[in-house]
PDB file of C-alpha atoms in Angstrom:
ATOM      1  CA  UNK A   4     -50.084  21.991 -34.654  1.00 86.00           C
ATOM      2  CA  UNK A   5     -49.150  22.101 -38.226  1.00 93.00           C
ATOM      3  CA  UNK A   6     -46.935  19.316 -37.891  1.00 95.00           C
ATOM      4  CA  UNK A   7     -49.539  17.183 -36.354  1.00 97.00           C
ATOM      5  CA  UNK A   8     -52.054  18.004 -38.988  1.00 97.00           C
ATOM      6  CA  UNK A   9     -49.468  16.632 -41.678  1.00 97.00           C
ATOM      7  CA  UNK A  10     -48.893  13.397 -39.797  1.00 97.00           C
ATOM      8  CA  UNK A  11     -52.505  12.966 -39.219  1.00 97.00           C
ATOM      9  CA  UNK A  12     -53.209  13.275 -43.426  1.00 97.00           C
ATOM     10  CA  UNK A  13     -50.010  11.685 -44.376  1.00 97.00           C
ATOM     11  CA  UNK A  14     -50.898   8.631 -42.158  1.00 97.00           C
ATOM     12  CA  UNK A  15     -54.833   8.661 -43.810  1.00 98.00           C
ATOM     13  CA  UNK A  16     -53.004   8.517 -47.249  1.00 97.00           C
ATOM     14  CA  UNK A  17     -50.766   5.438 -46.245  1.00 97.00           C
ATOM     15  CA  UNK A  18     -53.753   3.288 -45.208  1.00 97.00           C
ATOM     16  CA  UNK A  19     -55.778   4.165 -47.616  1.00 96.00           C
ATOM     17  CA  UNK A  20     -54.063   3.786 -50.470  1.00 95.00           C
ATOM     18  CA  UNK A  21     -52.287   0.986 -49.469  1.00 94.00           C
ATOM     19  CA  UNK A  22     -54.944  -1.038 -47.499  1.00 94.00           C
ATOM     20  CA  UNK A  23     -56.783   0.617 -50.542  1.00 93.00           C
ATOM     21  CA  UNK A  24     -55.347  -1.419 -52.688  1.00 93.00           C
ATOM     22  CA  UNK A  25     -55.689  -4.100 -51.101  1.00 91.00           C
ATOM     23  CA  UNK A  26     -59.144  -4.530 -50.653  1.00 91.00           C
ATOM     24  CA  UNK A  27     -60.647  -2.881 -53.323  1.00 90.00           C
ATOM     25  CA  UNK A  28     -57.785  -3.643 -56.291  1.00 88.00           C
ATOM     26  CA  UNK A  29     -55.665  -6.832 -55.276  1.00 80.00           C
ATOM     27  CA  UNK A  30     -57.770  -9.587 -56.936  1.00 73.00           C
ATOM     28  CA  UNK A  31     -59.958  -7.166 -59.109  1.00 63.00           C
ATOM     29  CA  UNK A  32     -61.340  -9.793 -61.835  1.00 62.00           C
ATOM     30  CA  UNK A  33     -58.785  -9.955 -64.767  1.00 65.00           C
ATOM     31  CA  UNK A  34     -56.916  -6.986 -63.488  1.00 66.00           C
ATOM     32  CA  UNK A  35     -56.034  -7.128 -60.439  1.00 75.00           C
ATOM     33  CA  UNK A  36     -52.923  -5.693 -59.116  1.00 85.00           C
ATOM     34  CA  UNK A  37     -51.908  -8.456 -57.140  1.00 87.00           C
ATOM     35  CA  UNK A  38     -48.958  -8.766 -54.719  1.00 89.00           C
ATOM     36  CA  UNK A  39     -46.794  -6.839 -56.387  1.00 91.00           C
ATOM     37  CA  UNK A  40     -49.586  -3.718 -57.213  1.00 92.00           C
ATOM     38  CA  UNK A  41     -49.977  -3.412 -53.308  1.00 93.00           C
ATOM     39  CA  UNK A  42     -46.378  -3.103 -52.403  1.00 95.00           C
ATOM     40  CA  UNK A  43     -46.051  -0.668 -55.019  1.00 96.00           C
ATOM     41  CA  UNK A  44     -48.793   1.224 -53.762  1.00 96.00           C
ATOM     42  CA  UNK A  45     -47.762   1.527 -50.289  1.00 96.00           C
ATOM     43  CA  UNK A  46     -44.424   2.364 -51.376  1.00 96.00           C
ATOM     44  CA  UNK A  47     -46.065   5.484 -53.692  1.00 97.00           C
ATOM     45  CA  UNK A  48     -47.840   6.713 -50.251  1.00 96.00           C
ATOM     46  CA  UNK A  49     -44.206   7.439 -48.417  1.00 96.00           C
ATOM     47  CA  UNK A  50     -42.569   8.614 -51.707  1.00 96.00           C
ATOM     48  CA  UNK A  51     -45.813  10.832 -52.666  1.00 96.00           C
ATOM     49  CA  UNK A  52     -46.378  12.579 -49.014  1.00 96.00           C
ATOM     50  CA  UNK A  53     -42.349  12.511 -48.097  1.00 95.00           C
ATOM     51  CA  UNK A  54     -42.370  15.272 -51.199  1.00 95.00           C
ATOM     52  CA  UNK A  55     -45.575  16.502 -49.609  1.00 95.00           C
ATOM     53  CA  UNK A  56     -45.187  16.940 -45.963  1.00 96.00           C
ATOM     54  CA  UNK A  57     -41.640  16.547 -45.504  1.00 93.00           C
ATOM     55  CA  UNK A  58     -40.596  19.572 -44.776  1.00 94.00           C
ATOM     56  CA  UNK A  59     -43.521  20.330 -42.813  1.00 96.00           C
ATOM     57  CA  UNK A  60     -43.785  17.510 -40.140  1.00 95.00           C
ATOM     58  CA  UNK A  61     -40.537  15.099 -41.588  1.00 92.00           C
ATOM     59  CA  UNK A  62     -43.091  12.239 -42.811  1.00 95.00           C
ATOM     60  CA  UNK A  63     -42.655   9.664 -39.897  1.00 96.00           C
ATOM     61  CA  UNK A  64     -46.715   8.212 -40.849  1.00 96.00           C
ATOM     62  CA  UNK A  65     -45.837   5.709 -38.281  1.00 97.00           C
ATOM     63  CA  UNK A  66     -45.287   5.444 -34.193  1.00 97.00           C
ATOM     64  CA  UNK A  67     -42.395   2.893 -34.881  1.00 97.00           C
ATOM     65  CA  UNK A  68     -41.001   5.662 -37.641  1.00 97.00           C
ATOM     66  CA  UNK A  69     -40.931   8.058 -34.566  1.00 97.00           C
ATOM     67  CA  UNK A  70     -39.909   6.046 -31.983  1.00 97.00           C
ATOM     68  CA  UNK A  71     -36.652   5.204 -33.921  1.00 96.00           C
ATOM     69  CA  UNK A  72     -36.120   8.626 -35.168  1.00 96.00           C
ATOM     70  CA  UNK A  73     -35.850   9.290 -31.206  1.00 96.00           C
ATOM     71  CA  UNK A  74     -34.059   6.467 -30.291  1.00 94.00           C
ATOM     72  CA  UNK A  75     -31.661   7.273 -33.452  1.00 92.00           C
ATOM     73  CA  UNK A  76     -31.427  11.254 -31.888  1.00 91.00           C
ATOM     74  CA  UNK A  77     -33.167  12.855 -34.310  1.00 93.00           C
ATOM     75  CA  UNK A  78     -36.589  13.329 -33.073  1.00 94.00           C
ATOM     76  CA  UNK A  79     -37.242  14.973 -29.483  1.00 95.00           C
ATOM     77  CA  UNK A  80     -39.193  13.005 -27.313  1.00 95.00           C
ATOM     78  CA  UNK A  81     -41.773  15.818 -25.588  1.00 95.00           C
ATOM     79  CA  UNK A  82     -43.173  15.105 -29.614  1.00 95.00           C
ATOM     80  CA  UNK A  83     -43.508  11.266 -29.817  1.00 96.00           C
ATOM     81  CA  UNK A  84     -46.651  11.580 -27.991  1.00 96.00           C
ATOM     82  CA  UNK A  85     -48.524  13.707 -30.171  1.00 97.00           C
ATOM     83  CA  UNK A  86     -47.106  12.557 -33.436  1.00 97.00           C
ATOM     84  CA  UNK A  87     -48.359   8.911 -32.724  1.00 97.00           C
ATOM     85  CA  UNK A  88     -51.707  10.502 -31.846  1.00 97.00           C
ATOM     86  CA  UNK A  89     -52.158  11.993 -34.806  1.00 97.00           C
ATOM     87  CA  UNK A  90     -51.105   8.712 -36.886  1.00 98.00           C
ATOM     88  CA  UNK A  91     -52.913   6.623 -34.943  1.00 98.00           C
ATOM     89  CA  UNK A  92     -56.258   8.553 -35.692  1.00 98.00           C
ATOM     90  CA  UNK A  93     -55.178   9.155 -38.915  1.00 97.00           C
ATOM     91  CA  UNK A  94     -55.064   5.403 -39.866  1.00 97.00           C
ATOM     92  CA  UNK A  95     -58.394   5.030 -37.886  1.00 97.00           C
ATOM     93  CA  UNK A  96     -60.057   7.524 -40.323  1.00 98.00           C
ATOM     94  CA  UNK A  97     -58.602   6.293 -43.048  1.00 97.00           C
ATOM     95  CA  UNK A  98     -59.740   2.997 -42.284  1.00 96.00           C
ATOM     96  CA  UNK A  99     -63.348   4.061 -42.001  1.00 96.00           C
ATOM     97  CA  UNK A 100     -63.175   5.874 -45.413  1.00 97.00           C
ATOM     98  CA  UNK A 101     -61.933   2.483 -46.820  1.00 96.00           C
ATOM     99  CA  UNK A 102     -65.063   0.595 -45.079  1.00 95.00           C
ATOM    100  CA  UNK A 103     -67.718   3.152 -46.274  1.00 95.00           C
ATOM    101  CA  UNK A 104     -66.165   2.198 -49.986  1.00 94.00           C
ATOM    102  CA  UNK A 105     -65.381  -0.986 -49.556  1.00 92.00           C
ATOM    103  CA  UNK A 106     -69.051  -1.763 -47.838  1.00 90.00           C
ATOM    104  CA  UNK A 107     -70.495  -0.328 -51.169  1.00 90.00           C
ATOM    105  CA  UNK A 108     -70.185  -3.469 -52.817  1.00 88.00           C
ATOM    106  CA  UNK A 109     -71.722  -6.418 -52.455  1.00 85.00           C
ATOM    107  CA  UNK A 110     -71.028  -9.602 -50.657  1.00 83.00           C
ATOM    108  CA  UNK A 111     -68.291  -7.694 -49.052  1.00 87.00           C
ATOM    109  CA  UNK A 112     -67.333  -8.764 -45.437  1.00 86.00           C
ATOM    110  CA  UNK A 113     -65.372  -7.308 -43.534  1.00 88.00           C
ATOM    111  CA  UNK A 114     -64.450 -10.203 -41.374  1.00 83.00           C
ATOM    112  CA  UNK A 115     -62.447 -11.822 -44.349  1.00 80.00           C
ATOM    113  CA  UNK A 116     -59.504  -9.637 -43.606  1.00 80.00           C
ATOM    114  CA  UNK A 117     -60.130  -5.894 -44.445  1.00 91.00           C
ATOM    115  CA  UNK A 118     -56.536  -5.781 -44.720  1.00 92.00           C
ATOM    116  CA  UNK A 119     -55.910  -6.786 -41.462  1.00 94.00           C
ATOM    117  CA  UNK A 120     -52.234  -7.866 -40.464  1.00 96.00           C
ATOM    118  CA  UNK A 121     -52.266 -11.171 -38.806  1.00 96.00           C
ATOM    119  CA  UNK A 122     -50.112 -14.751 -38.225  1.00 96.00           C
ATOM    120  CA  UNK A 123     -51.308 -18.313 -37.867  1.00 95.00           C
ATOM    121  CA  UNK A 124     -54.671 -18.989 -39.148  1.00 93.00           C
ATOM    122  CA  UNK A 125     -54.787 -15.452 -40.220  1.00 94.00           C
ATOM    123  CA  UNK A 126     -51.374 -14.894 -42.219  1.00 94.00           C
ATOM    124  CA  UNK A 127     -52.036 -14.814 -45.708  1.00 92.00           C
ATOM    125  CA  UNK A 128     -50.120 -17.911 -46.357  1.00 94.00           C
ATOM    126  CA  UNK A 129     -50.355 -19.609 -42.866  1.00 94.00           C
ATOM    127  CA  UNK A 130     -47.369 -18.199 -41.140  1.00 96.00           C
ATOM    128  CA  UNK A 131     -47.064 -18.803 -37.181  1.00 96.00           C
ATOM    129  CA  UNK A 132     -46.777 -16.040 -34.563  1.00 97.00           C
ATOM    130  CA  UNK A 133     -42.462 -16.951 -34.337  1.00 96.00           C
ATOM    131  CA  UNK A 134     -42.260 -16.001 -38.453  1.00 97.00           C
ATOM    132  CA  UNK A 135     -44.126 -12.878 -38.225  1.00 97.00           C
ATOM    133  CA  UNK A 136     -42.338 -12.038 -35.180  1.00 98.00           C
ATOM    134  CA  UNK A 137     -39.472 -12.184 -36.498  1.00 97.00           C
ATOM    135  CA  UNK A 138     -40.132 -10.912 -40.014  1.00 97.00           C
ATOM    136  CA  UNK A 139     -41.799  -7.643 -38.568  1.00 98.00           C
ATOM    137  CA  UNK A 140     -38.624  -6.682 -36.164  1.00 98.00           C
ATOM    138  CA  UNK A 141     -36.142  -7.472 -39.051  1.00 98.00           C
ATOM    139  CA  UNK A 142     -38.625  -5.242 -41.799  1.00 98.00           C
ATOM    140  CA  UNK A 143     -38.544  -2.432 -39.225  1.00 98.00           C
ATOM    141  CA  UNK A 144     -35.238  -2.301 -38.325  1.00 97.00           C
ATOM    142  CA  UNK A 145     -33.814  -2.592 -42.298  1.00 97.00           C
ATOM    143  CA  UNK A 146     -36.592   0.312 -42.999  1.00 97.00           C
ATOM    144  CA  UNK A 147     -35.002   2.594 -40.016  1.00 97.00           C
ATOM    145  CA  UNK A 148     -31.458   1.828 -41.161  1.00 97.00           C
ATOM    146  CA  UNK A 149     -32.551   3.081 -44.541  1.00 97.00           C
ATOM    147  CA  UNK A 150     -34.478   5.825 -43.204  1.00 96.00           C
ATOM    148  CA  UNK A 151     -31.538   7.099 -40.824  1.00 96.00           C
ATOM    149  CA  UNK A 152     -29.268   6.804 -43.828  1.00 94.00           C
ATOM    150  CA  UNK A 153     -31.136   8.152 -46.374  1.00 94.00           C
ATOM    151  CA  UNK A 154     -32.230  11.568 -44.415  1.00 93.00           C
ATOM    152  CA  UNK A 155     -28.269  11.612 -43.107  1.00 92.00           C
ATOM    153  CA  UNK A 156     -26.633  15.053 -43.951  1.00 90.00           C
ATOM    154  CA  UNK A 157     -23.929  13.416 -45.704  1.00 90.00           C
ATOM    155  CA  UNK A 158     -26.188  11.872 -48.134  1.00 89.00           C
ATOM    156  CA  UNK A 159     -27.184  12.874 -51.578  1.00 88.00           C
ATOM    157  CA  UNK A 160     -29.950  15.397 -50.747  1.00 87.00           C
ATOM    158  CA  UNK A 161     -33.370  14.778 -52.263  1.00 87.00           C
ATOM    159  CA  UNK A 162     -33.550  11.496 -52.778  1.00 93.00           C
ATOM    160  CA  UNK A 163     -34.600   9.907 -49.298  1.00 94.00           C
ATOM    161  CA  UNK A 164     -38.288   9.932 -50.099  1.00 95.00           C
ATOM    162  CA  UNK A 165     -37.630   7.885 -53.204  1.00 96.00           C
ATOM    163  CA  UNK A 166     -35.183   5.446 -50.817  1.00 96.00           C
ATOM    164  CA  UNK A 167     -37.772   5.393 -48.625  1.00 96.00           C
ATOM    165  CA  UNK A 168     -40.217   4.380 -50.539  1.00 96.00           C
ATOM    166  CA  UNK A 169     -38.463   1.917 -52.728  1.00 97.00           C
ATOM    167  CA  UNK A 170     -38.033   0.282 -49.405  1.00 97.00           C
ATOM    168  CA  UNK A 171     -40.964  -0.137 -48.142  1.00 97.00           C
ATOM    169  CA  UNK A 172     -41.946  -1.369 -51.301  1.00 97.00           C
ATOM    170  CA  UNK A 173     -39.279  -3.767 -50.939  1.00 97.00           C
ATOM    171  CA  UNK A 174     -40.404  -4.629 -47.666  1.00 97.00           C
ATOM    172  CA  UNK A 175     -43.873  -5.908 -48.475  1.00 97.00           C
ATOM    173  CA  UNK A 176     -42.681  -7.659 -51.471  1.00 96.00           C
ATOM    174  CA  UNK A 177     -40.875  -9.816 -48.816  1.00 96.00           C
ATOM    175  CA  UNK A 178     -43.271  -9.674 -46.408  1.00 95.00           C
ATOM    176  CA  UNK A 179     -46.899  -9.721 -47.106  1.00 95.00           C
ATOM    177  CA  UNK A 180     -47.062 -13.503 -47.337  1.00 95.00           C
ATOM    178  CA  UNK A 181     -45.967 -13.757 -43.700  1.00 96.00           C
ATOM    179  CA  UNK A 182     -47.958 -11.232 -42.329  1.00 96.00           C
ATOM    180  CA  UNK A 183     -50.110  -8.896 -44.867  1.00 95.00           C
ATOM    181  CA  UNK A 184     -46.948  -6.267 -43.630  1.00 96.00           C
ATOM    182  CA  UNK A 185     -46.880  -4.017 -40.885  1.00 96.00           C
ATOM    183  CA  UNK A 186     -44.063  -2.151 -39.892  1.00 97.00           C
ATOM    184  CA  UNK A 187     -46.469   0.148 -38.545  1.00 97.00           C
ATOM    185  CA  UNK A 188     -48.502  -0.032 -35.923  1.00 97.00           C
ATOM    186  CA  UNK A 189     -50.751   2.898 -36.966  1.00 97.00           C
ATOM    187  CA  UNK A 190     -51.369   0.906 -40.453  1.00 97.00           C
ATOM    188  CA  UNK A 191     -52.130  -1.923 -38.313  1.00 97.00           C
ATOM    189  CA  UNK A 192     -55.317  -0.029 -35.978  1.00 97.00           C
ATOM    190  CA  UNK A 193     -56.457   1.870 -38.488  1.00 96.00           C
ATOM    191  CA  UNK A 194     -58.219  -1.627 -40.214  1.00 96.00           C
ATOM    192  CA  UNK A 195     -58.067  -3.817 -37.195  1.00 96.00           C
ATOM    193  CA  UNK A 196     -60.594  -1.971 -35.217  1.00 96.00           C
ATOM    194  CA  UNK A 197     -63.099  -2.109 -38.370  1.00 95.00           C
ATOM    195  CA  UNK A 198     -62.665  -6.270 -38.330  1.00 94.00           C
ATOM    196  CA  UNK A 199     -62.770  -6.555 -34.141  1.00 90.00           C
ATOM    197  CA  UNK A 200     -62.181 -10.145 -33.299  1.00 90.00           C
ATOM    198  CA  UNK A 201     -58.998 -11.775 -34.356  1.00 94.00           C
ATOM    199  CA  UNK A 202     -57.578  -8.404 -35.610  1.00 95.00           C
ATOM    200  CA  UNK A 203     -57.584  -6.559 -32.284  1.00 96.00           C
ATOM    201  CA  UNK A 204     -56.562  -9.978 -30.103  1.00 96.00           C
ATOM    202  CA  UNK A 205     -52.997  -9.875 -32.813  1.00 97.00           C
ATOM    203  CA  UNK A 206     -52.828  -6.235 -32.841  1.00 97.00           C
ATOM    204  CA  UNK A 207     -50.303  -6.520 -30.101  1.00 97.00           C
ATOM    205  CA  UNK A 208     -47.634  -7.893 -32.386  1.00 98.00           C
ATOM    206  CA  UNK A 209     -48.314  -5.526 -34.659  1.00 97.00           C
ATOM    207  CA  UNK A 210     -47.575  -2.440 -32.081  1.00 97.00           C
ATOM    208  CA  UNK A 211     -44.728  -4.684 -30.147  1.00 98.00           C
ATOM    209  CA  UNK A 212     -42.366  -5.761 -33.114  1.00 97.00           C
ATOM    210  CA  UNK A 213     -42.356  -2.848 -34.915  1.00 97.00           C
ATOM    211  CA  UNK A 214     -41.228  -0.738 -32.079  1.00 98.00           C
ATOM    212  CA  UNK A 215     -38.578  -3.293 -30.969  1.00 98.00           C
ATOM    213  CA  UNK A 216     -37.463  -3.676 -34.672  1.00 97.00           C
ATOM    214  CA  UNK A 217     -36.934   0.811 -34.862  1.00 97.00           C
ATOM    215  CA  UNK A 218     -35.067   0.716 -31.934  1.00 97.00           C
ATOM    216  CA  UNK A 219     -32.610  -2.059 -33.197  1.00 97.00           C
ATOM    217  CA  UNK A 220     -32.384   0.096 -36.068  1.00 97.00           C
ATOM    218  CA  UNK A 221     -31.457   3.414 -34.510  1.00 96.00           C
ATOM    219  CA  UNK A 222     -28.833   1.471 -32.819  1.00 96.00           C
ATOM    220  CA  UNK A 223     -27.256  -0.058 -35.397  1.00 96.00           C
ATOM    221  CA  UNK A 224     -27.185   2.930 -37.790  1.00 95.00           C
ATOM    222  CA  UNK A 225     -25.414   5.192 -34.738  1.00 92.00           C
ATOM    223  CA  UNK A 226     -22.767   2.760 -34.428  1.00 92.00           C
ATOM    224  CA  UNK A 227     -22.368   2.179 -38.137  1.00 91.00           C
ATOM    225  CA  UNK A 228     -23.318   5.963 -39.405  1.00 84.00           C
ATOM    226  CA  UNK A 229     -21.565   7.476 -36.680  1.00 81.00           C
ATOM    227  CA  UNK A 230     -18.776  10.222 -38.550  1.00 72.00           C
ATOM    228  CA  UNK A 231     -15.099   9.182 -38.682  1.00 55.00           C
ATOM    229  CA  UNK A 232     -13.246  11.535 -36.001  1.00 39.00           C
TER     230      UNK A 232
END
């Protein structure tokens, strides 16, 4: 259960600090954060609860995270279930949290966005459903490549939450133009179900193209990690 319990928090922490920041800090007046603050930020969620939970639960945060670890052999799959349970509800609470705060102020509305991943009309800079479609499988599948290698036993040990991290930092820098970033379906629920509407009818993309884009991951880190005989 312990394991659960760590998933659960160190899935609230990713959404709320990084949807945090983008609601609440993004376009603050004069000093905002901006693009570049809220990759950051949900970069410093992995790094922060990799040290944190790591050795507790191994810091997936995500149902694509999992789903790759499995299809990569490291993670057994009588666990995926609960594991995307707790990040799932873990990025719900979070979410709510971020409304109660966000709500505080006013003028807000949550229909504008609340962080919400979306394409077309609702990609932050117009993007149609073929570019985030294709942006969210390749994100995915560079971050499990990076993952897989990173927590390999051949590689320098201590330094995967900081690879980590750094690339999912990486990955929204690319990426949040085209789609406000996923990568994670968890991330994705835990604000869409606070805007309704548009949110949950493109919530499926967010759930379908992560998962495809772990899976091409695992597979291409087996065949190119795979030890020398």
């Amino acid at each position: 259960m312990n394991k659960y319990v760590a998933e659960f928090f160190g899935t609230f922490w990713l959404v709320l600090g990084g949807c945090g920041s983008a609601v609440l800090a993004a376009a603050f007046p004069e000093l905002g954060i901006g693009l570049a603050g809220v990759a950051l930020a949900f970069g410093l969620t992995v790094l922060t609860m990799a040290y944190a939970i790591g050795h507790i639960s191994g810091c997936h945060l995500n149902p694509a995270v999992s789903i790759g670890l499995w299809a990569g052999g490291r993670f057994p799959a009588k666990e995926l279930i609960p594991y995307i349970i707790a990040q799932v509800v873990g990025g719900i609470v979070a979410g709510g949290v971020l409304y109660l705060i966000a709500s505080g102020k006013a003028g807000f509305d949550v229909s504008a966005g609340f962080a919400s991943n979306g394409y077309g009309a609702h990609s932050p800079d117009g993007y149609g459903l073929g570019s985030a479609l294709i942006t969210e499988v390749v994100m995915t599948m560079m971050f499990l490549v990076v993952i897989l290698g990173a927590t390999d036993k051949r590689a320098p040990q201590g330094f995967a939450p900081i690879a980590i991290g750094l690339c999912l930092t990486l990955i929204h820098l690319i990426s949040i133009p085209v789609t406000n970033t996923s990568v994670n379906p968890a991330r994705s629920t835990g604000v869409a179900i606070y805007v309704g509407d548009w949110a949950i009818a493109q919530l499926w993309l967010f759930w379908l193209a992560p998962i495809v884009g772990a899976a091409l991951g695992a597979v291409i880190y087996r065949f190119i990690g795979k030890e020398n005989q």
